[in-house]
Amino acid sequence: MRKRYKLPKPDSVFGLLTEQASHLVSAADMLTKLLASDLDERDSLNSQMHAIEHAADEASHAVFKKVNRTFVTPLDREDLHDLSSLIDDCVDAMDEAGDLMTLYRIEKLPKPTVDQVTLIGRCARLTHEIIPTLGNIDDSLRDYWIEINGLENQGDKAYRKMLGKLMNSDRPALEVLKIKGVIDALEEALDSFEELAVVVESIAIKEA
């Protein structure tokens, strides 16, 4: 069980990062809905996903503005920039996956895609939990990056297995390309979460 920490002030750097990270959870939840939706539902859900992505962009701009205007930052300025940029990358990749599901009108994706999205959801929640604690460097940060690394490894295995089956299937070539585009975007989201965890690891090492 993670320790309880006092939540950062909403207008502090950590508070703004926490607000930005909340969009990870919203995007992951919307991705789950998109995956389970019928074709006629996707346009509406995808519009909601775009709204989340836009809100995440605005949150990222707020973090950058705060960091650039703060004379003494709580962590290395470059690390704060990297954290915000990578959170944005995670949301962008989820938005891309949802967009491709909708634009390509893929009626049914391979079942292992559900596993990818489940892993993304877990990464999103773990990241949202850990961001407000970055002002308190302790073992929970190590637990975080180890768990994210494990989830990303699971995602890699699922991705390679799914890709192998897809390339050896009897599906039409165009359908294969459409599905591959979606699962590539999901894999990119997991990779971005791992990169984010590496930054958290670097912060923990430097600040310990």
Tab-separated table of N, CA and C in Angstrom, residues 49-197:
chain	number	residue	atom	x	y	z
A	49	MET	N	-12.821	11.913	-26.804
A	49	MET	CA	-11.389	11.644	-26.639
A	49	MET	C	-10.571	12.857	-27.093
A	50	HIS	N	-10.980	13.474	-28.210
A	50	HIS	CA	-10.265	14.665	-28.676
A	50	HIS	C	-10.354	15.797	-27.656
A	51	ALA	N	-11.506	15.906	-26.993
A	51	ALA	CA	-11.681	16.939	-25.970
A	51	ALA	C	-10.728	16.697	-24.792
A	52	ILE	N	-10.546	15.424	-24.429
A	52	ILE	CA	-9.602	15.075	-23.359
A	52	ILE	C	-8.179	15.435	-23.778
A	53	GLU	N	-7.850	15.102	-25.027
A	53	GLU	CA	-6.506	15.401	-25.536
A	53	GLU	C	-6.252	16.907	-25.542
A	54	HIS	N	-7.275	17.671	-25.916
A	54	HIS	CA	-7.136	19.140	-25.932
A	54	HIS	C	-6.934	19.670	-24.507
A	55	ALA	N	-7.712	19.137	-23.570
A	55	ALA	CA	-7.571	19.552	-22.165
A	55	ALA	C	-6.188	19.193	-21.631
A	56	ALA	N	-5.672	18.035	-22.047
A	56	ALA	CA	-4.329	17.608	-21.630
A	56	ALA	C	-3.267	18.553	-22.192
A	57	ASP	N	-3.452	19.008	-23.431
A	57	ASP	CA	-2.536	19.983	-24.026
A	57	ASP	C	-2.530	21.285	-23.228
A	58	GLU	N	-3.725	21.742	-22.874
A	58	GLU	CA	-3.840	22.981	-22.105
A	58	GLU	C	-3.147	22.831	-20.747
A	59	ALA	N	-3.324	21.650	-20.132
A	59	ALA	CA	-2.686	21.387	-18.838
A	59	ALA	C	-1.163	21.388	-18.976
A	60	SER	N	-0.679	20.835	-20.071
A	60	SER	CA	0.770	20.819	-20.325
A	60	SER	C	1.301	22.238	-20.486
A	61	HIS	N	0.568	23.080	-21.204
A	61	HIS	CA	0.990	24.477	-21.376
A	61	HIS	C	1.045	25.190	-20.025
A	62	ALA	N	0.077	24.878	-19.151
A	62	ALA	CA	0.047	25.496	-17.824
A	62	ALA	C	1.268	25.092	-16.999
A	63	VAL	N	1.677	23.828	-17.115
A	63	VAL	CA	2.872	23.354	-16.399
A	63	VAL	C	4.114	24.077	-16.910
A	64	PHE	N	4.265	24.137	-18.234
A	64	PHE	CA	5.442	24.791	-18.813
A	64	PHE	C	5.510	26.259	-18.394
A	65	LYS	N	4.353	26.924	-18.424
A	65	LYS	CA	4.312	28.337	-18.051
A	65	LYS	C	4.722	28.514	-16.592
A	66	LYS	N	4.195	27.639	-15.718
A	66	LYS	CA	4.518	27.718	-14.289
A	66	LYS	C	6.006	27.479	-14.052
A	67	VAL	N	6.548	26.450	-14.688
A	67	VAL	CA	7.967	26.119	-14.517
A	67	VAL	C	8.841	27.270	-15.005
A	68	ASN	N	8.490	27.831	-16.167
A	68	ASN	CA	9.306	28.901	-16.749
A	68	ASN	C	9.237	30.199	-15.954
A	69	ARG	N	8.146	30.374	-15.205
A	69	ARG	CA	7.984	31.602	-14.426
A	69	ARG	C	8.427	31.445	-12.967
A	70	THR	N	8.768	30.227	-12.577
A	70	THR	CA	9.179	29.979	-11.196
A	70	THR	C	10.694	30.101	-11.079
A	71	PHE	N	11.148	30.954	-10.189
A	71	PHE	CA	12.587	31.207	-10.060
A	71	PHE	C	13.310	29.982	-9.514
A	72	VAL	N	12.776	29.394	-8.432
A	72	VAL	CA	13.365	28.181	-7.854
A	72	VAL	C	12.324	27.065	-7.965
A	73	THR	N	12.595	26.086	-8.810
A	73	THR	CA	11.648	24.988	-9.016
A	73	THR	C	11.917	23.850	-8.023
A	74	PRO	N	10.873	23.067	-7.665
A	74	PRO	CA	11.042	21.997	-6.675
A	74	PRO	C	11.919	20.850	-7.163
A	75	LEU	N	12.006	20.682	-8.474
A	75	LEU	CA	12.881	19.676	-9.082
A	75	LEU	C	13.619	20.341	-10.233
A	76	ASP	N	14.582	19.633	-10.792
A	76	ASP	CA	15.314	20.139	-11.945
A	76	ASP	C	14.339	20.573	-13.043
A	77	ARG	N	14.552	21.750	-13.582
A	77	ARG	CA	13.647	22.319	-14.587
A	77	ARG	C	13.475	21.379	-15.796
A	78	GLU	N	14.573	20.800	-16.242
A	78	GLU	CA	14.520	19.900	-17.394
A	78	GLU	C	13.693	18.649	-17.090
A	79	ASP	N	13.830	18.131	-15.868
A	79	ASP	CA	13.041	16.957	-15.480
A	79	ASP	C	11.549	17.274	-15.480
A	80	LEU	N	11.186	18.442	-14.998
A	80	LEU	CA	9.778	18.850	-14.982
A	80	LEU	C	9.238	18.988	-16.396
A	81	HIS	N	10.048	19.555	-17.281
A	81	HIS	CA	9.654	19.659	-18.685
A	81	HIS	C	9.462	18.267	-19.287
A	82	ASP	N	10.392	17.357	-18.998
A	82	ASP	CA	10.308	15.998	-19.536
A	82	ASP	C	9.057	15.271	-19.028
A	83	LEU	N	8.771	15.417	-17.743
A	83	LEU	CA	7.576	14.784	-17.176
A	83	LEU	C	6.319	15.251	-17.899
A	84	SER	N	6.196	16.560	-18.057
A	84	SER	CA	5.013	17.113	-18.705
A	84	SER	C	4.918	16.683	-20.173
A	85	SER	N	6.041	16.714	-20.864
A	85	SER	CA	6.052	16.323	-22.279
A	85	SER	C	5.664	14.864	-22.463
A	86	LEU	N	6.159	14.003	-21.577
A	86	LEU	CA	5.876	12.575	-21.712
A	86	LEU	C	4.436	12.233	-21.319
A	87	ILE	N	3.889	12.936	-20.334
A	87	ILE	CA	2.470	12.752	-20.024
A	87	ILE	C	1.654	13.111	-21.265
A	88	ASP	N	2.036	14.204	-21.913
A	88	ASP	CA	1.349	14.627	-23.138
A	88	ASP	C	1.494	13.579	-24.240
A	89	ASP	N	2.680	12.988	-24.365
A	89	ASP	CA	2.906	11.943	-25.373
A	89	ASP	C	1.998	10.733	-25.136
A	90	CYS	N	1.821	10.360	-23.869
A	90	CYS	CA	0.956	9.214	-23.533
A	90	CYS	C	-0.484	9.475	-23.974
A	91	VAL	N	-0.982	10.676	-23.671
A	91	VAL	CA	-2.349	11.025	-24.066
A	91	VAL	C	-2.465	11.091	-25.588
A	92	ASP	N	-1.461	11.663	-26.238
A	92	ASP	CA	-1.481	11.765	-27.706
A	92	ASP	C	-1.558	10.386	-28.355
A	93	ALA	N	-0.812	9.429	-27.829
A	93	ALA	CA	-0.811	8.082	-28.406
A	93	ALA	C	-2.173	7.404	-28.219
A	94	MET	N	-2.794	7.624	-27.049
A	94	MET	CA	-4.129	7.060	-26.828
A	94	MET	C	-5.152	7.704	-27.759
A	95	ASP	N	-5.022	9.020	-27.937
A	95	ASP	CA	-5.908	9.736	-28.851
A	95	ASP	C	-5.735	9.224	-30.277
A	96	GLU	N	-4.500	8.979	-30.672
A	96	GLU	CA	-4.226	8.456	-32.015
A	96	GLU	C	-4.872	7.089	-32.212
A	97	ALA	N	-4.745	6.217	-31.197
A	97	ALA	CA	-5.341	4.885	-31.297
A	97	ALA	C	-6.860	4.977	-31.465
A	98	GLY	N	-7.489	5.834	-30.661
A	98	GLY	CA	-8.933	6.014	-30.769
A	98	GLY	C	-9.337	6.598	-32.112
A	99	ASP	N	-8.538	7.537	-32.609
A	99	ASP	CA	-8.804	8.158	-33.901
A	99	ASP	C	-8.744	7.122	-35.027
A	100	LEU	N	-7.718	6.265	-34.987
A	100	LEU	CA	-7.568	5.251	-36.033
A	100	LEU	C	-8.683	4.208	-35.974
A	101	MET	N	-9.085	3.823	-34.767
A	101	MET	CA	-10.220	2.896	-34.630
A	101	MET	C	-11.448	3.459	-35.332
A	102	THR	N	-11.646	4.771	-35.150
A	102	THR	CA	-12.829	5.434	-35.697
A	102	THR	C	-12.708	5.671	-37.197
A	103	LEU	N	-11.589	6.260	-37.627
A	103	LEU	CA	-11.411	6.604	-39.037
A	103	LEU	C	-11.316	5.371	-39.937
A	104	TYR	N	-10.671	4.323	-39.442
A	104	TYR	CA	-10.518	3.100	-40.229
A	104	TYR	C	-11.778	2.227	-40.212
A	105	ARG	N	-12.723	2.567	-39.307
A	105	ARG	CA	-13.974	1.823	-39.186
A	105	ARG	C	-13.719	0.312	-39.047
A	106	ILE	N	-12.836	0.007	-38.112
A	106	ILE	CA	-12.525	-1.402	-37.823
A	106	ILE	C	-13.634	-1.944	-36.936
A	107	GLU	N	-14.386	-2.889	-37.467
A	107	GLU	CA	-15.550	-3.380	-36.730
A	107	GLU	C	-15.141	-4.138	-35.478
A	108	LYS	N	-14.126	-4.986	-35.609
A	108	LYS	CA	-13.705	-5.782	-34.458
A	108	LYS	C	-12.189	-5.949	-34.465
A	109	LEU	N	-11.575	-5.501	-33.387
A	109	LEU	CA	-10.125	-5.650	-33.243
A	109	LEU	C	-9.806	-6.995	-32.591
A	110	PRO	N	-8.593	-7.524	-32.785
A	110	PRO	CA	-8.217	-8.801	-32.145
A	110	PRO	C	-8.382	-8.736	-30.629
A	111	LYS	N	-8.790	-9.838	-30.022
A	111	LYS	CA	-9.051	-9.878	-28.580
A	111	LYS	C	-7.875	-9.397	-27.729
A	112	PRO	N	-6.608	-9.728	-28.087
A	112	PRO	CA	-5.482	-9.262	-27.256
A	112	PRO	C	-5.369	-7.736	-27.159
A	113	THR	N	-6.062	-7.019	-28.057
A	113	THR	CA	-6.057	-5.558	-27.964
A	113	THR	C	-6.624	-5.104	-26.620
A	114	VAL	N	-7.590	-5.873	-26.115
A	114	VAL	CA	-8.175	-5.566	-24.802
A	114	VAL	C	-7.091	-5.606	-23.730
A	115	ASP	N	-6.164	-6.561	-23.842
A	115	ASP	CA	-5.070	-6.660	-22.871
A	115	ASP	C	-4.182	-5.422	-22.931
A	116	GLN	N	-3.896	-4.957	-24.157
A	116	GLN	CA	-3.083	-3.746	-24.307
A	116	GLN	C	-3.743	-2.552	-23.618
A	117	VAL	N	-5.033	-2.385	-23.857
A	117	VAL	CA	-5.752	-1.245	-23.290
A	117	VAL	C	-5.847	-1.360	-21.768
A	118	THR	N	-5.997	-2.585	-21.269
A	118	THR	CA	-6.025	-2.802	-19.818
A	118	THR	C	-4.688	-2.400	-19.189
A	119	LEU	N	-3.589	-2.763	-19.836
A	119	LEU	CA	-2.259	-2.384	-19.343
A	119	LEU	C	-2.083	-0.870	-19.359
A	120	ILE	N	-2.569	-0.222	-20.406
A	120	ILE	CA	-2.492	1.244	-20.498
A	120	ILE	C	-3.279	1.880	-19.352
A	121	GLY	N	-4.446	1.337	-19.070
A	121	GLY	CA	-5.257	1.859	-17.973
A	121	GLY	C	-4.550	1.747	-16.637
A	122	ARG	N	-3.872	0.625	-16.434
A	122	ARG	CA	-3.123	0.431	-15.182
A	122	ARG	C	-1.968	1.430	-15.089
A	123	CYS	N	-1.246	1.612	-16.188
A	123	CYS	CA	-0.147	2.586	-16.212
A	123	CYS	C	-0.659	3.989	-15.919
A	124	ALA	N	-1.807	4.328	-16.494
A	124	ALA	CA	-2.379	5.668	-16.302
A	124	ALA	C	-2.700	5.921	-14.839
A	125	ARG	N	-3.306	4.937	-14.185
A	125	ARG	CA	-3.687	5.111	-12.782
A	125	ARG	C	-2.469	5.164	-11.867
A	126	LEU	N	-1.496	4.331	-12.133
A	126	LEU	CA	-0.271	4.349	-11.326
A	126	LEU	C	0.439	5.693	-11.448
A	127	THR	N	0.483	6.217	-12.661
A	127	THR	CA	1.161	7.496	-12.894
A	127	THR	C	0.415	8.634	-12.218
A	128	HIS	N	-0.902	8.617	-12.320
A	128	HIS	CA	-1.700	9.652	-11.666
A	128	HIS	C	-1.506	9.612	-10.156
A	129	GLU	N	-1.315	8.432	-9.597
A	129	GLU	CA	-1.095	8.287	-8.154
A	129	GLU	C	0.284	8.795	-7.731
A	130	ILE	N	1.280	8.575	-8.580
A	130	ILE	CA	2.654	8.850	-8.161
A	130	ILE	C	3.050	10.319	-8.339
A	131	ILE	N	2.474	11.003	-9.318
A	131	ILE	CA	2.884	12.378	-9.620
A	131	ILE	C	2.801	13.311	-8.412
A	132	PRO	N	1.700	13.295	-7.630
A	132	PRO	CA	1.640	14.221	-6.495
A	132	PRO	C	2.612	13.900	-5.374
A	133	THR	N	3.265	12.736	-5.423
A	133	THR	CA	4.195	12.351	-4.357
A	133	THR	C	5.643	12.696	-4.693
A	134	LEU	N	5.875	13.310	-5.845
A	134	LEU	CA	7.250	13.542	-6.286
A	134	LEU	C	8.024	14.499	-5.377
A	135	GLY	N	7.310	15.218	-4.549
A	135	GLY	CA	7.996	16.072	-3.580
A	135	GLY	C	8.473	15.308	-2.362
A	136	ASN	N	8.148	14.017	-2.301
A	136	ASN	CA	8.548	13.168	-1.166
A	136	ASN	C	9.251	11.921	-1.714
A	137	ILE	N	10.534	12.012	-1.909
A	137	ILE	CA	11.281	10.909	-2.516
A	137	ILE	C	11.401	9.750	-1.534
A	138	ASP	N	10.822	8.596	-1.893
A	138	ASP	CA	10.950	7.403	-1.055
A	138	ASP	C	10.833	6.154	-1.926
A	139	ASP	N	10.715	4.981	-1.297
A	139	ASP	CA	10.724	3.715	-2.019
A	139	ASP	C	9.519	3.534	-2.931
A	140	SER	N	8.436	4.294	-2.709
A	140	SER	CA	7.264	4.136	-3.558
A	140	SER	C	7.576	4.505	-5.009
A	141	LEU	N	8.535	5.416	-5.205
A	141	LEU	CA	8.924	5.780	-6.567
A	141	LEU	C	9.609	4.610	-7.255
A	142	ARG	N	10.450	3.893	-6.501
A	142	ARG	CA	11.109	2.710	-7.069
A	142	ARG	C	10.064	1.651	-7.429
A	143	ASP	N	9.093	1.453	-6.551
A	143	ASP	CA	8.019	0.494	-6.831
A	143	ASP	C	7.279	0.871	-8.108
A	144	TYR	N	7.090	2.182	-8.291
A	144	TYR	CA	6.360	2.674	-9.464
A	144	TYR	C	7.078	2.306	-10.753
A	145	TRP	N	8.367	2.677	-10.867
A	145	TRP	CA	9.022	2.426	-12.154
A	145	TRP	C	9.245	0.939	-12.401
A	146	ILE	N	9.400	0.157	-11.348
A	146	ILE	CA	9.518	-1.291	-11.535
A	146	ILE	C	8.210	-1.860	-12.069
A	147	GLU	N	7.091	-1.396	-11.498
A	147	GLU	CA	5.781	-1.906	-11.939
A	147	GLU	C	5.476	-1.459	-13.371
A	148	ILE	N	5.769	-0.216	-13.694
A	148	ILE	CA	5.531	0.270	-15.057
A	148	ILE	C	6.376	-0.521	-16.055
A	149	ASN	N	7.632	-0.772	-15.696
A	149	ASN	CA	8.515	-1.553	-16.565
A	149	ASN	C	7.948	-2.945	-16.810
A	150	GLY	N	7.410	-3.556	-15.752
A	150	GLY	CA	6.812	-4.882	-15.898
A	150	GLY	C	5.586	-4.858	-16.791
A	151	LEU	N	4.763	-3.823	-16.643
A	151	LEU	CA	3.564	-3.697	-17.476
A	151	LEU	C	3.944	-3.483	-18.937
A	152	GLU	N	4.968	-2.667	-19.169
A	152	GLU	CA	5.404	-2.415	-20.542
A	152	GLU	C	5.969	-3.684	-21.173
A	153	ASN	N	6.682	-4.490	-20.383
A	153	ASN	CA	7.196	-5.768	-20.900
A	153	ASN	C	6.059	-6.702	-21.284
A	154	GLN	N	5.016	-6.739	-20.451
A	154	GLN	CA	3.833	-7.540	-20.796
A	154	GLN	C	3.223	-7.051	-22.107
A	155	GLY	N	3.160	-5.733	-22.243
A	155	GLY	CA	2.605	-5.153	-23.461
A	155	GLY	C	3.428	-5.498	-24.686
A	156	ASP	N	4.755	-5.487	-24.539
A	156	ASP	CA	5.643	-5.852	-25.654
A	156	ASP	C	5.381	-7.278	-26.124
A	157	LYS	N	5.270	-8.192	-25.160
A	157	LYS	CA	5.031	-9.595	-25.506
A	157	LYS	C	3.686	-9.768	-26.205
A	158	ALA	N	2.657	-9.097	-25.658
A	158	ALA	CA	1.322	-9.182	-26.260
A	158	ALA	C	1.333	-8.592	-27.667
A	159	TYR	N	2.060	-7.482	-27.836
A	159	TYR	CA	2.138	-6.816	-29.141
A	159	TYR	C	2.804	-7.718	-30.182
A	160	ARG	N	3.944	-8.301	-29.817
A	160	ARG	CA	4.664	-9.148	-30.773
A	160	ARG	C	3.846	-10.390	-31.154
A	161	LYS	N	3.187	-10.967	-30.155
A	161	LYS	CA	2.367	-12.146	-30.413
A	161	LYS	C	1.195	-11.802	-31.335
A	162	MET	N	0.556	-10.671	-31.043
A	162	MET	CA	-0.583	-10.239	-31.849
A	162	MET	C	-0.134	-9.900	-33.268
A	163	LEU	N	1.015	-9.252	-33.392
A	163	LEU	CA	1.537	-8.879	-34.703
A	163	LEU	C	1.859	-10.125	-35.525
A	164	GLY	N	2.450	-11.132	-34.864
A	164	GLY	CA	2.768	-12.377	-35.562
A	164	GLY	C	1.514	-13.053	-36.101
A	165	LYS	N	0.483	-13.131	-35.266
A	165	LYS	CA	-0.775	-13.751	-35.698
A	165	LYS	C	-1.425	-12.952	-36.821
A	166	LEU	N	-1.342	-11.635	-36.698
A	166	LEU	CA	-1.954	-10.767	-37.695
A	166	LEU	C	-1.293	-10.942	-39.058
A	167	MET	N	0.030	-10.986	-39.080
A	167	MET	CA	0.756	-11.099	-40.338
A	167	MET	C	0.604	-12.477	-40.982
A	168	ASN	N	0.259	-13.461	-40.169
A	168	ASN	CA	0.085	-14.826	-40.698
A	168	ASN	C	-1.388	-15.206	-40.850
A	169	SER	N	-2.262	-14.221	-40.734
A	169	SER	CA	-3.697	-14.497	-40.838
A	169	SER	C	-4.157	-14.423	-42.296
A	170	ASP	N	-5.399	-14.788	-42.508
A	170	ASP	CA	-5.988	-14.721	-43.849
A	170	ASP	C	-6.748	-13.413	-44.079
A	171	ARG	N	-6.569	-12.454	-43.188
A	171	ARG	CA	-7.255	-11.176	-43.354
A	171	ARG	C	-6.750	-10.458	-44.607
A	172	PRO	N	-7.596	-9.673	-45.255
A	172	PRO	CA	-7.150	-8.860	-46.400
A	172	PRO	C	-6.025	-7.914	-45.977
A	173	ALA	N	-5.111	-7.646	-46.907
A	173	ALA	CA	-3.925	-6.833	-46.596
A	173	ALA	C	-4.299	-5.462	-46.033
A	174	LEU	N	-5.346	-4.814	-46.585
A	174	LEU	CA	-5.738	-3.491	-46.118
A	174	LEU	C	-6.234	-3.550	-44.672
A	175	GLU	N	-6.961	-4.598	-44.349
A	175	GLU	CA	-7.447	-4.763	-42.982
A	175	GLU	C	-6.284	-4.967	-42.017
A	176	VAL	N	-5.294	-5.742	-42.444
A	176	VAL	CA	-4.098	-5.962	-41.625
A	176	VAL	C	-3.409	-4.628	-41.322
A	177	LEU	N	-3.271	-3.782	-42.351
A	177	LEU	CA	-2.612	-2.488	-42.162
A	177	LEU	C	-3.397	-1.598	-41.197
A	178	LYS	N	-4.721	-1.631	-41.300
A	178	LYS	CA	-5.556	-0.826	-40.405
A	178	LYS	C	-5.393	-1.265	-38.951
A	179	ILE	N	-5.466	-2.567	-38.728
A	179	ILE	CA	-5.337	-3.101	-37.367
A	179	ILE	C	-3.945	-2.819	-36.822
A	180	LYS	N	-2.936	-3.000	-37.671
A	180	LYS	CA	-1.560	-2.747	-37.236
A	180	LYS	C	-1.389	-1.291	-36.802
A	181	GLY	N	-2.029	-0.365	-37.507
A	181	GLY	CA	-1.939	1.037	-37.125
A	181	GLY	C	-2.443	1.282	-35.710
A	182	VAL	N	-3.540	0.619	-35.359
A	182	VAL	CA	-4.120	0.787	-34.020
A	182	VAL	C	-3.217	0.178	-32.953
A	183	ILE	N	-2.769	-1.059	-33.179
A	183	ILE	CA	-1.968	-1.712	-32.139
A	183	ILE	C	-0.586	-1.063	-32.015
A	184	ASP	N	-0.101	-0.460	-33.104
A	184	ASP	CA	1.154	0.300	-33.025
A	184	ASP	C	0.983	1.522	-32.127
A	185	ALA	N	-0.152	2.206	-32.247
A	185	ALA	CA	-0.417	3.387	-31.414
A	185	ALA	C	-0.548	2.992	-29.942
A	186	LEU	N	-1.180	1.862	-29.684
A	186	LEU	CA	-1.300	1.380	-28.304
A	186	LEU	C	0.073	1.033	-27.729
A	187	GLU	N	0.908	0.417	-28.552
A	187	GLU	CA	2.267	0.086	-28.118
A	187	GLU	C	3.069	1.356	-27.846
A	188	GLU	N	2.838	2.375	-28.671
A	188	GLU	CA	3.524	3.655	-28.470
A	188	GLU	C	3.127	4.278	-27.129
A	189	ALA	N	1.858	4.141	-26.762
A	189	ALA	CA	1.400	4.667	-25.469
A	189	ALA	C	2.133	3.982	-24.327
A	190	LEU	N	2.243	2.662	-24.393
A	190	LEU	CA	2.949	1.918	-23.341
A	190	LEU	C	4.431	2.300	-23.299
A	191	ASP	N	5.039	2.478	-24.467
A	191	ASP	CA	6.447	2.901	-24.511
A	191	ASP	C	6.631	4.267	-23.859
A	192	SER	N	5.665	5.172	-24.084
A	192	SER	CA	5.758	6.509	-23.503
A	192	SER	C	5.632	6.458	-21.983
A	193	PHE	N	4.787	5.558	-21.486
A	193	PHE	CA	4.681	5.396	-20.029
A	193	PHE	C	6.005	4.901	-19.456
A	194	GLU	N	6.670	4.005	-20.172
A	194	GLU	CA	7.956	3.513	-19.681
A	194	GLU	C	8.996	4.637	-19.681
A	195	GLU	N	9.004	5.459	-20.728
A	195	GLU	CA	9.940	6.589	-20.778
A	195	GLU	C	9.682	7.547	-19.619
A	196	LEU	N	8.400	7.755	-19.305
A	196	LEU	CA	8.032	8.622	-18.192
A	196	LEU	C	8.557	8.045	-16.877
A	197	ALA	N	8.425	6.721	-16.732
A	197	ALA	CA	8.908	6.064	-15.512
A	197	ALA	C	10.425	6.186	-15.378
